[in-house]
């Protein structure tokens, strides 16, 4: 676990633009199982989260067509919430950062860490926006 003071600014990058921070498995269940579309970001302290994932998520979330719910869990912090979110992302292996789009509780789009590392934030955002346009 990381000290809260270290991750708070990283959490705030997403929560300040409308993402809900989920801190328990029950909160994850309620969000993902809800009707409609849910965009889940597995946040992280790594450099690719800072340079690529969080900026891409923010750009995509600002798109005119976007998911009904924007939520995030933080790897290395709330283990139960992260594990529960990852259980819905199967068969994809656990990775952080990662991004997933659910529609009516079903996984419809996934971006893993290897698709985030080394790619510009706008390229990742464009991928997400394409999924939002299709499913939302």
PDB file of C-alpha atoms in Angstrom:
ATOM      1  CA  UNK A   1       0.000   0.000   0.000  1.00  0.00           C
ATOM      2  CA  UNK A   2       1.117   3.517  -0.772  1.00  0.00           C
ATOM      3  CA  UNK A   3       0.735   6.438   1.610  1.00  0.00           C
ATOM      4  CA  UNK A   4      -2.550   8.235   0.951  1.00  0.00           C
ATOM      5  CA  UNK A   5      -0.811  11.615   0.619  1.00  0.00           C
ATOM      6  CA  UNK A   6       1.159  10.186  -2.312  1.00  0.00           C
ATOM      7  CA  UNK A   7      -1.829   8.907  -4.285  1.00  0.00           C
ATOM      8  CA  UNK A   8      -4.346  11.653  -3.471  1.00  0.00           C
ATOM      9  CA  UNK A   9      -3.208  13.954  -6.324  1.00  0.00           C
ATOM     10  CA  UNK A  10      -3.360  10.982  -8.718  1.00  0.00           C
ATOM     11  CA  UNK A  11      -6.879  10.138  -7.547  1.00  0.00           C
ATOM     12  CA  UNK A  12      -7.897  13.777  -7.880  1.00  0.00           C
ATOM     13  CA  UNK A  13      -6.833  13.877 -11.529  1.00  0.00           C
ATOM     14  CA  UNK A  14      -9.814  11.646 -12.257  1.00  0.00           C
ATOM     15  CA  UNK A  15     -12.255  12.488  -9.469  1.00  0.00           C
ATOM     16  CA  UNK A  16     -11.991  16.204 -10.279  1.00  0.00           C
ATOM     17  CA  UNK A  17     -13.465  15.503 -13.736  1.00  0.00           C
ATOM     18  CA  UNK A  18     -16.339  13.320 -12.575  1.00  0.00           C
ATOM     19  CA  UNK A  19     -14.913   9.861 -11.872  1.00  0.00           C
ATOM     20  CA  UNK A  20     -16.177   8.184  -8.716  1.00  0.00           C
ATOM     21  CA  UNK A  21     -13.456   6.557  -6.589  1.00  0.00           C
ATOM     22  CA  UNK A  22     -14.577   3.052  -5.612  1.00  0.00           C
ATOM     23  CA  UNK A  23     -12.978   1.751  -2.433  1.00  0.00           C
ATOM     24  CA  UNK A  24     -14.789  -1.524  -1.740  1.00  0.00           C
ATOM     25  CA  UNK A  25     -15.767  -4.669  -3.600  1.00  0.00           C
ATOM     26  CA  UNK A  26     -19.433  -3.874  -2.937  1.00  0.00           C
ATOM     27  CA  UNK A  27     -19.077  -0.447  -4.570  1.00  0.00           C
ATOM     28  CA  UNK A  28     -17.454  -2.093  -7.603  1.00  0.00           C
ATOM     29  CA  UNK A  29     -20.269  -4.656  -7.836  1.00  0.00           C
ATOM     30  CA  UNK A  30     -22.938  -1.968  -7.621  1.00  0.00           C
ATOM     31  CA  UNK A  31     -21.294   0.162 -10.317  1.00  0.00           C
ATOM     32  CA  UNK A  32     -20.495  -2.555 -12.839  1.00  0.00           C
ATOM     33  CA  UNK A  33     -23.765  -4.448 -12.416  1.00  0.00           C
ATOM     34  CA  UNK A  34     -25.808  -1.296 -12.926  1.00  0.00           C
ATOM     35  CA  UNK A  35     -27.831  -0.764 -16.069  1.00  0.00           C
ATOM     36  CA  UNK A  36     -26.158   1.211 -18.836  1.00  0.00           C
ATOM     37  CA  UNK A  37     -22.508   1.854 -19.531  1.00  0.00           C
ATOM     38  CA  UNK A  38     -19.697   2.065 -16.991  1.00  0.00           C
ATOM     39  CA  UNK A  39     -16.116   3.110 -17.723  1.00  0.00           C
ATOM     40  CA  UNK A  40     -13.631   1.720 -15.187  1.00  0.00           C
ATOM     41  CA  UNK A  41     -10.074   3.003 -14.878  1.00  0.00           C
ATOM     42  CA  UNK A  42      -7.587   0.982 -12.837  1.00  0.00           C
ATOM     43  CA  UNK A  43      -5.401   3.884 -11.724  1.00  0.00           C
ATOM     44  CA  UNK A  44      -1.743   3.499 -10.787  1.00  0.00           C
ATOM     45  CA  UNK A  45       1.303   5.403  -9.543  1.00  0.00           C
ATOM     46  CA  UNK A  46       3.380   4.386 -12.574  1.00  0.00           C
ATOM     47  CA  UNK A  47       4.641   6.817 -15.171  1.00  0.00           C
ATOM     48  CA  UNK A  48       2.434   5.490 -17.958  1.00  0.00           C
ATOM     49  CA  UNK A  49      -0.634   6.198 -15.822  1.00  0.00           C
ATOM     50  CA  UNK A  50       0.510   9.782 -15.328  1.00  0.00           C
ATOM     51  CA  UNK A  51       1.630  10.466 -18.897  1.00  0.00           C
ATOM     52  CA  UNK A  52      -0.834   8.376 -20.859  1.00  0.00           C
ATOM     53  CA  UNK A  53      -3.729   6.688 -19.018  1.00  0.00           C
ATOM     54  CA  UNK A  54      -5.153   9.469 -16.851  1.00  0.00           C
ATOM     55  CA  UNK A  55      -4.864  12.146 -19.559  1.00  0.00           C
ATOM     56  CA  UNK A  56      -6.505   9.793 -22.089  1.00  0.00           C
ATOM     57  CA  UNK A  57      -9.324   8.939 -19.692  1.00  0.00           C
ATOM     58  CA  UNK A  58      -9.993  12.620 -19.062  1.00  0.00           C
ATOM     59  CA  UNK A  59     -10.111  13.467 -22.777  1.00  0.00           C
ATOM     60  CA  UNK A  60     -12.369  10.510 -23.571  1.00  0.00           C
ATOM     61  CA  UNK A  61     -14.714  11.251 -20.654  1.00  0.00           C
ATOM     62  CA  UNK A  62     -15.176  14.790 -21.995  1.00  0.00           C
ATOM     63  CA  UNK A  63     -16.425  13.410 -25.325  1.00  0.00           C
ATOM     64  CA  UNK A  64     -20.047  14.288 -26.110  1.00  0.00           C
ATOM     65  CA  UNK A  65     -20.969  10.606 -26.138  1.00  0.00           C
ATOM     66  CA  UNK A  66     -19.620   8.982 -22.990  1.00  0.00           C
ATOM     67  CA  UNK A  67     -20.561   6.276 -20.469  1.00  0.00           C
ATOM     68  CA  UNK A  68     -23.331   6.699 -17.941  1.00  0.00           C
ATOM     69  CA  UNK A  69     -20.858   6.160 -15.098  1.00  0.00           C
ATOM     70  CA  UNK A  70     -17.167   6.974 -14.757  1.00  0.00           C
ATOM     71  CA  UNK A  71     -15.448   5.073 -11.950  1.00  0.00           C
ATOM     72  CA  UNK A  72     -11.929   4.296 -10.823  1.00  0.00           C
ATOM     73  CA  UNK A  73     -10.078   1.950  -8.498  1.00  0.00           C
ATOM     74  CA  UNK A  74      -6.483   2.453  -7.403  1.00  0.00           C
ATOM     75  CA  UNK A  75      -3.966  -0.389  -7.737  1.00  0.00           C
ATOM     76  CA  UNK A  76      -1.783  -0.708  -4.672  1.00  0.00           C
ATOM     77  CA  UNK A  77      -4.397   0.815  -2.403  1.00  0.00           C
ATOM     78  CA  UNK A  78      -7.871  -0.690  -1.973  1.00  0.00           C
ATOM     79  CA  UNK A  79      -7.009  -4.320  -2.732  1.00  0.00           C
ATOM     80  CA  UNK A  80     -10.555  -5.707  -2.455  1.00  0.00           C
ATOM     81  CA  UNK A  81     -11.979  -3.095  -4.841  1.00  0.00           C
ATOM     82  CA  UNK A  82      -9.180  -3.592  -7.363  1.00  0.00           C
ATOM     83  CA  UNK A  83      -9.429  -7.389  -7.200  1.00  0.00           C
ATOM     84  CA  UNK A  84     -13.192  -7.211  -7.696  1.00  0.00           C
ATOM     85  CA  UNK A  85     -12.876  -4.859 -10.674  1.00  0.00           C
ATOM     86  CA  UNK A  86     -10.262  -7.138 -12.219  1.00  0.00           C
ATOM     87  CA  UNK A  87     -12.539 -10.154 -11.743  1.00  0.00           C
ATOM     88  CA  UNK A  88     -15.011  -8.525 -14.139  1.00  0.00           C
ATOM     89  CA  UNK A  89     -12.188  -7.945 -16.644  1.00  0.00           C
ATOM     90  CA  UNK A  90     -11.408 -11.629 -17.068  1.00  0.00           C
ATOM     91  CA  UNK A  91     -10.055 -13.259 -19.214  1.00  0.00           C
ATOM     92  CA  UNK A  92      -7.676 -10.299 -19.438  1.00  0.00           C
ATOM     93  CA  UNK A  93      -4.815 -10.650 -16.960  1.00  0.00           C
ATOM     94  CA  UNK A  94      -4.487  -8.092 -14.157  1.00  0.00           C
ATOM     95  CA  UNK A  95      -2.641  -4.960 -15.210  1.00  0.00           C
ATOM     96  CA  UNK A  96      -2.388  -1.394 -14.101  1.00  0.00           C
ATOM     97  CA  UNK A  97      -3.141   0.967 -15.453  1.00  0.00           C
ATOM     98  CA  UNK A  98      -6.023  -0.545 -17.377  1.00  0.00           C
ATOM     99  CA  UNK A  99      -9.354   0.671 -18.718  1.00  0.00           C
ATOM    100  CA  UNK A 100     -12.560  -1.221 -19.293  1.00  0.00           C
ATOM    101  CA  UNK A 101     -15.978  -0.369 -20.662  1.00  0.00           C
ATOM    102  CA  UNK A 102     -18.994  -2.340 -19.479  1.00  0.00           C
ATOM    103  CA  UNK A 103     -22.507  -2.298 -20.884  1.00  0.00           C
ATOM    104  CA  UNK A 104     -25.276  -3.726 -18.721  1.00  0.00           C
ATOM    105  CA  UNK A 105     -22.639  -5.554 -16.643  1.00  0.00           C
ATOM    106  CA  UNK A 106     -20.811  -7.100 -19.607  1.00  0.00           C
ATOM    107  CA  UNK A 107     -17.270  -6.238 -20.653  1.00  0.00           C
ATOM    108  CA  UNK A 108     -17.392  -4.744 -24.154  1.00  0.00           C
ATOM    109  CA  UNK A 109     -14.002  -3.001 -24.496  1.00  0.00           C
ATOM    110  CA  UNK A 110     -10.645  -3.377 -22.745  1.00  0.00           C
ATOM    111  CA  UNK A 111      -7.349  -1.516 -22.835  1.00  0.00           C
ATOM    112  CA  UNK A 112      -4.468  -3.217 -21.052  1.00  0.00           C
ATOM    113  CA  UNK A 113      -1.203  -1.735 -19.812  1.00  0.00           C
ATOM    114  CA  UNK A 114       0.729  -2.938 -22.859  1.00  0.00           C
ATOM    115  CA  UNK A 115      -1.691  -0.897 -25.006  1.00  0.00           C
ATOM    116  CA  UNK A 116      -1.033   2.189 -22.864  1.00  0.00           C
ATOM    117  CA  UNK A 117       2.742   2.132 -22.440  1.00  0.00           C
ATOM    118  CA  UNK A 118       4.556   4.170 -25.060  1.00  0.00           C
ATOM    119  CA  UNK A 119       1.403   5.397 -26.785  1.00  0.00           C
ATOM    120  CA  UNK A 120       0.357   9.030 -26.814  1.00  0.00           C
ATOM    121  CA  UNK A 121      -2.600   9.915 -24.610  1.00  0.00           C
ATOM    122  CA  UNK A 122      -4.572  11.164 -27.614  1.00  0.00           C
ATOM    123  CA  UNK A 123      -4.201   7.798 -29.383  1.00  0.00           C
ATOM    124  CA  UNK A 124      -5.565   6.020 -26.304  1.00  0.00           C
ATOM    125  CA  UNK A 125      -8.356   8.591 -25.987  1.00  0.00           C
ATOM    126  CA  UNK A 126      -9.296   8.074 -29.637  1.00  0.00           C
ATOM    127  CA  UNK A 127      -9.536   4.320 -29.003  1.00  0.00           C
ATOM    128  CA  UNK A 128     -11.818   4.946 -26.014  1.00  0.00           C
ATOM    129  CA  UNK A 129     -13.941   7.482 -27.882  1.00  0.00           C
ATOM    130  CA  UNK A 130     -14.468   4.931 -30.640  1.00  0.00           C
ATOM    131  CA  UNK A 131     -15.745   2.449 -28.043  1.00  0.00           C
ATOM    132  CA  UNK A 132     -17.935   5.127 -26.431  1.00  0.00           C
ATOM    133  CA  UNK A 133     -19.426   5.982 -29.823  1.00  0.00           C
ATOM    134  CA  UNK A 134     -20.200   2.308 -30.447  1.00  0.00           C
ATOM    135  CA  UNK A 135     -21.549   1.259 -27.038  1.00  0.00           C
ATOM    136  CA  UNK A 136     -22.829   4.369 -25.233  1.00  0.00           C
TER     137      UNK A 136
END
